[in-house]
Amino acid sequence: MNWLDQVKWDASGLVPVIAQEQGSNDVLMFAWMNREALGKTAELGRAVYFSRSRNKLWFKGEESGHVQTVHEIRLDCDNDVVLLKVTQLGHEPGIACHTGRHSCFFSKLEDGQWSAVEPVLKDPESIYK
Amino acid sequence: MNWLDQVKWDASGLVPVIAQEQGSNDVLMFAWMNREALGKTAELGRAVYFSRSRNKLWFKGEESGHVQTVHEIRLDCDNDVVLLKVTQLGHEPGIACHTGRHSCFFSKLEDGQWSAVEPVLKDPESIYK
């Protein structure tokens, strides 16, 4: 049985994916994959997601240069969520977020409000030329 | 504006949630919340999810005793994914998974197969009596 057949794809043929930084264990981002994206990720050793807004494969870093090398692919107990251990390339420290931040999870609930608590490491306008 | 209004709930009124262990930064589990669950989580300082299979609030640990204390609630750049920083209570080391393991992400892709690479810390039959 192919390992891809053991993943429980949702009604849209997708699975949620968490990208975690190897070493720091920081959660960098959350995205989706279809079967082809997960297959390509394993084959290439780099993160390939499925963009729901553009309805096509999204080779992470294809525009920004912020490619993710994939060290491990994990699956959860229900076979319906994937966790990647990655190295975030293209900038030091790594930038996973399109806002130019290390992680997409930069908003923190404080006193009943969402506050941006992580710095912008690079101006997004200079990332997406 | 209420902070809960800033969350982009999906068509089912849910948002994906990642639970990450404070300190180790291990990703423990992935689940869903509706508006009420996220409000309760913030109010009580403990993780309250929404069970899609049981279609009701799921006070994490209500059966197992494996309650999660919530230290931080974060939101991603698209306002549609939540990240919790938690302490996993009820066992040392913490057990987040219903299989009796520390984390739900215990299956690792190795040589084209999913292999369980994390130990069972407690027999599930003795967790769910």
Coordinates of C-alpha atoms in Angstrom, one line a residue:
Chain A
M1 CA 0.0 0.0 0.0
N2 CA 1.3 3.4 -1.0
W3 CA 2.0 5.7 2.0
L4 CA 0.0 8.4 0.2
D5 CA -3.1 6.2 0.3
Q6 CA -2.9 6.1 4.1
V7 CA -3.4 9.8 4.4
K8 CA -7.0 10.7 5.1
W9 CA -7.6 13.5 2.5
D10 CA -10.6 15.8 3.3
A11 CA -13.6 16.2 1.0
S12 CA -11.6 18.7 -1.1
G13 CA -8.7 16.2 -1.4
L14 CA -6.5 18.2 1.0
V15 CA -4.7 17.7 4.3
P16 CA -3.7 20.5 6.8
V17 CA 0.1 20.9 7.1
I18 CA 2.1 22.4 10.0
A19 CA 5.7 23.5 9.1
Q20 CA 8.0 23.5 12.2
E21 CA 11.6 24.7 12.2
Q22 CA 14.2 22.0 12.8
G23 CA 16.3 22.9 15.8
S24 CA 14.3 25.8 17.3
N25 CA 11.0 23.8 17.0
D26 CA 9.3 27.1 16.1
V27 CA 6.0 26.7 14.3
L28 CA 6.6 28.7 11.1
M29 CA 3.3 28.4 9.2
F30 CA 0.3 26.4 8.4
A31 CA -0.9 25.5 4.9
W32 CA -2.6 22.7 2.9
M33 CA -1.4 19.9 0.6
N34 CA -3.1 17.7 -1.9
R35 CA -1.8 14.3 -2.9
E36 CA 0.5 15.7 -5.6
A37 CA 1.9 18.3 -3.3
L38 CA 2.8 15.8 -0.6
G39 CA 4.3 13.4 -3.1
K40 CA 6.4 16.2 -4.6
T41 CA 7.5 17.3 -1.1
A42 CA 8.8 13.8 -0.3
E43 CA 10.4 13.4 -3.7
L44 CA 12.1 16.8 -3.8
G45 CA 12.9 17.2 -0.1
R46 CA 11.4 20.7 -0.2
A47 CA 8.0 22.0 0.8
V48 CA 5.4 22.0 -1.9
Y49 CA 1.9 23.1 -0.8
F50 CA -1.4 23.5 -2.5
S51 CA -2.7 27.1 -2.7
R52 CA -6.4 27.1 -2.2
S53 CA -6.7 30.7 -3.4
R54 CA -4.7 30.1 -6.7
N55 CA -6.0 26.5 -6.9
K56 CA -2.6 25.1 -7.9
L57 CA 0.7 23.7 -6.5
W58 CA 2.7 26.3 -4.6
F59 CA 6.4 25.6 -4.5
K60 CA 7.2 27.4 -1.3
G61 CA 9.8 30.1 -2.1
E62 CA 9.0 30.2 -5.9
E63 CA 8.6 34.0 -5.7
S64 CA 10.3 34.9 -2.4
G65 CA 13.3 32.6 -2.6
H66 CA 12.2 31.5 0.9
V67 CA 12.4 27.8 0.2
Q68 CA 11.9 25.2 2.9
T69 CA 14.2 22.1 3.0
V70 CA 12.2 19.2 4.5
H71 CA 14.0 16.9 7.0
E72 CA 11.0 14.9 8.3
I73 CA 7.4 14.3 7.3
R74 CA 5.1 13.2 10.1
L75 CA 1.5 12.2 10.3
D76 CA -0.9 12.4 13.2
C77 CA -2.8 9.7 15.0
D78 CA -5.9 10.2 12.8
N79 CA -3.8 10.2 9.6
D80 CA -5.4 13.6 8.7
V81 CA -2.7 16.2 9.6
V82 CA 0.9 16.4 8.4
L83 CA 3.8 18.0 10.3
L84 CA 7.0 18.9 8.5
K85 CA 10.4 19.6 10.1
V86 CA 12.0 22.1 7.9
T87 CA 14.9 24.5 7.5
Q88 CA 13.8 27.9 6.3
L89 CA 16.2 29.1 3.6
G90 CA 16.8 32.5 1.8
H91 CA 17.4 34.7 4.8
E92 CA 19.1 34.5 8.2
P93 CA 17.1 34.2 10.5
G94 CA 14.6 32.3 8.3
I95 CA 11.5 34.2 7.0
A96 CA 8.5 31.9 6.5
C97 CA 5.8 34.6 6.5
H98 CA 4.7 36.8 3.6
T99 CA 4.8 39.8 6.0
G100 CA 8.6 39.4 6.2
R101 CA 8.5 37.8 9.7
H102 CA 10.1 34.6 10.9
S103 CA 6.7 32.9 11.7
C104 CA 3.2 33.5 10.6
F105 CA 2.0 33.3 14.2
F106 CA 3.2 36.8 15.2
S107 CA -0.2 38.0 16.6
K108 CA -0.6 37.3 20.3
L109 CA -3.8 37.8 22.4
E110 CA -3.0 40.4 25.1
D111 CA -5.6 42.2 27.2
G112 CA -8.4 41.2 24.8
Q113 CA -6.5 42.4 21.6
W114 CA -4.3 40.8 19.0
S115 CA -0.9 42.4 19.1
A116 CA 2.0 41.9 16.6
V117 CA 4.8 40.7 18.9
E118 CA 7.4 39.6 16.3
P119 CA 9.6 41.9 14.2
V120 CA 9.5 42.3 10.4
L121 CA 12.9 41.0 9.3
K122 CA 12.7 42.2 5.7
D123 CA 10.3 44.6 3.9
P124 CA 7.7 42.5 2.0
E125 CA 8.1 44.9 -0.9
S126 CA 11.7 43.9 -1.3
I127 CA 10.8 40.2 -1.0
Y128 CA 8.1 40.2 -3.8
K129 CA 9.6 42.3 -6.5
Chain B
M1 CA -14.2 45.3 18.0
N2 CA -14.2 42.0 19.8
W3 CA -11.0 40.0 19.2
L4 CA -13.2 37.0 18.4
D5 CA -14.6 38.9 15.4
Q6 CA -11.2 39.3 13.9
V7 CA -10.8 35.5 13.5
K8 CA -11.7 34.3 10.1
W9 CA -14.0 31.4 10.8
D10 CA -14.4 28.9 8.0
A11 CA -17.7 28.0 6.3
S12 CA -18.5 25.6 9.2
G13 CA -17.7 28.3 11.8
L14 CA -14.4 26.7 12.8
V15 CA -10.7 27.5 12.9
P16 CA -7.8 25.1 12.9
V17 CA -5.8 25.0 16.1
I18 CA -2.2 23.8 16.8
A19 CA -1.3 23.0 20.4
Q20 CA 2.4 23.5 21.1
E21 CA 4.1 22.6 24.4
Q22 CA 5.5 25.6 26.2
G23 CA 9.3 25.1 26.8
S24 CA 10.0 22.1 24.5
N25 CA 8.1 23.7 21.6
D26 CA 6.9 20.2 20.7
V27 CA 3.8 20.2 18.5
L28 CA 1.4 18.1 20.6
M29 CA -1.8 18.0 18.6
F30 CA -4.1 19.6 16.0
A31 CA -7.8 20.2 16.5
W32 CA -10.6 22.7 15.7
M33 CA -12.4 25.4 17.6
N34 CA -15.6 27.3 17.1
R35 CA -16.2 30.8 18.5
E36 CA -17.5 29.5 21.8
A37 CA -14.5 27.1 22.3
L38 CA -12.0 29.9 21.6
G39 CA -13.8 32.2 24.0
K40 CA -13.9 29.6 26.7
T41 CA -10.2 28.8 26.2
A42 CA -9.3 32.4 26.8
E43 CA -11.7 32.8 29.7
L44 CA -10.6 29.6 31.5
G45 CA -6.9 29.4 30.5
R46 CA -7.4 25.8 29.5
A47 CA -7.8 24.3 26.0
V48 CA -11.4 23.9 24.9
Y49 CA -11.8 22.5 21.4
F50 CA -14.8 21.7 19.2
S51 CA -15.2 18.0 18.4
R52 CA -16.4 17.7 14.8
S53 CA -17.2 14.0 15.3
R54 CA -19.3 14.6 18.5
N55 CA -20.5 18.0 17.3
K56 CA -20.0 19.7 20.7
L57 CA -17.4 21.5 22.9
W58 CA -14.5 19.3 24.0
F59 CA -13.0 20.3 27.2
K60 CA -9.6 18.7 26.6
G61 CA -8.9 16.3 29.5
E62 CA -12.6 15.9 30.5
E63 CA -12.2 12.1 30.2
S64 CA -8.5 11.5 30.3
G65 CA -7.5 14.1 32.9
H66 CA -5.0 15.3 30.4
V67 CA -5.9 19.0 30.6
Q68 CA -3.9 21.6 28.8
T69 CA -3.2 24.9 30.6
V70 CA -3.0 27.7 28.0
H71 CA -0.2 30.3 28.3
E72 CA -0.5 32.1 25.0
I73 CA -3.1 32.3 22.2
R74 CA -1.7 33.3 18.8
L75 CA -3.2 34.0 15.4
D76 CA -1.5 33.7 12.0
C77 CA -1.1 36.4 9.4
D78 CA -4.3 35.4 7.6
N79 CA -6.3 35.4 10.9
D80 CA -7.5 31.9 10.1
V81 CA -5.2 29.6 12.2
V82 CA -4.7 29.6 16.0
L83 CA -1.6 28.5 17.8
L84 CA -1.7 27.7 21.6
K85 CA 1.3 27.5 23.9
V86 CA 0.3 25.0 26.5
T87 CA 1.4 22.9 29.5
Q88 CA 0.1 19.3 29.2
L89 CA -1.1 18.2 32.6
G90 CA -2.1 14.8 34.1
H91 CA 1.1 12.8 33.4
E92 CA 4.8 13.4 33.4
P93 CA 6.0 13.7 30.6
G94 CA 2.7 15.1 29.2
I95 CA 0.4 12.9 27.1
A96 CA -1.6 14.8 24.5
C97 CA -2.5 11.9 22.3
H98 CA -5.4 9.4 22.8
T99 CA -2.9 6.6 22.0
G100 CA -1.0 7.4 25.2
R101 CA 1.8 9.2 23.5
H102 CA 3.3 12.6 24.2
S103 CA 2.4 14.0 20.7
C104 CA -0.1 13.0 18.1
F105 CA 2.6 13.3 15.4
F106 CA 4.3 10.0 16.2
S107 CA 4.3 8.6 12.7
K108 CA 7.3 9.4 10.6
L109 CA 7.8 8.7 6.9
E110 CA 10.8 6.4 6.5
D111 CA 11.7 4.5 3.4
G112 CA 8.2 5.1 1.9
Q113 CA 6.4 3.9 5.0
W114 CA 4.8 5.5 8.1
S115 CA 6.6 4.2 11.2
A116 CA 5.5 4.9 14.8
V117 CA 8.7 6.5 16.3
E118 CA 7.5 7.7 19.7
P119 CA 6.8 5.5 22.7
V120 CA 3.4 4.8 24.3
L121 CA 3.7 6.4 27.8
K122 CA 0.5 5.0 29.2
D123 CA -1.9 2.3 28.1
P124 CA -4.9 4.0 26.5
E125 CA -7.2 1.5 28.3
S126 CA -6.0 2.8 31.6
I127 CA -6.5 6.4 30.4
Y128 CA -10.1 6.0 29.3
K129 CA -11.7 3.8 31.9

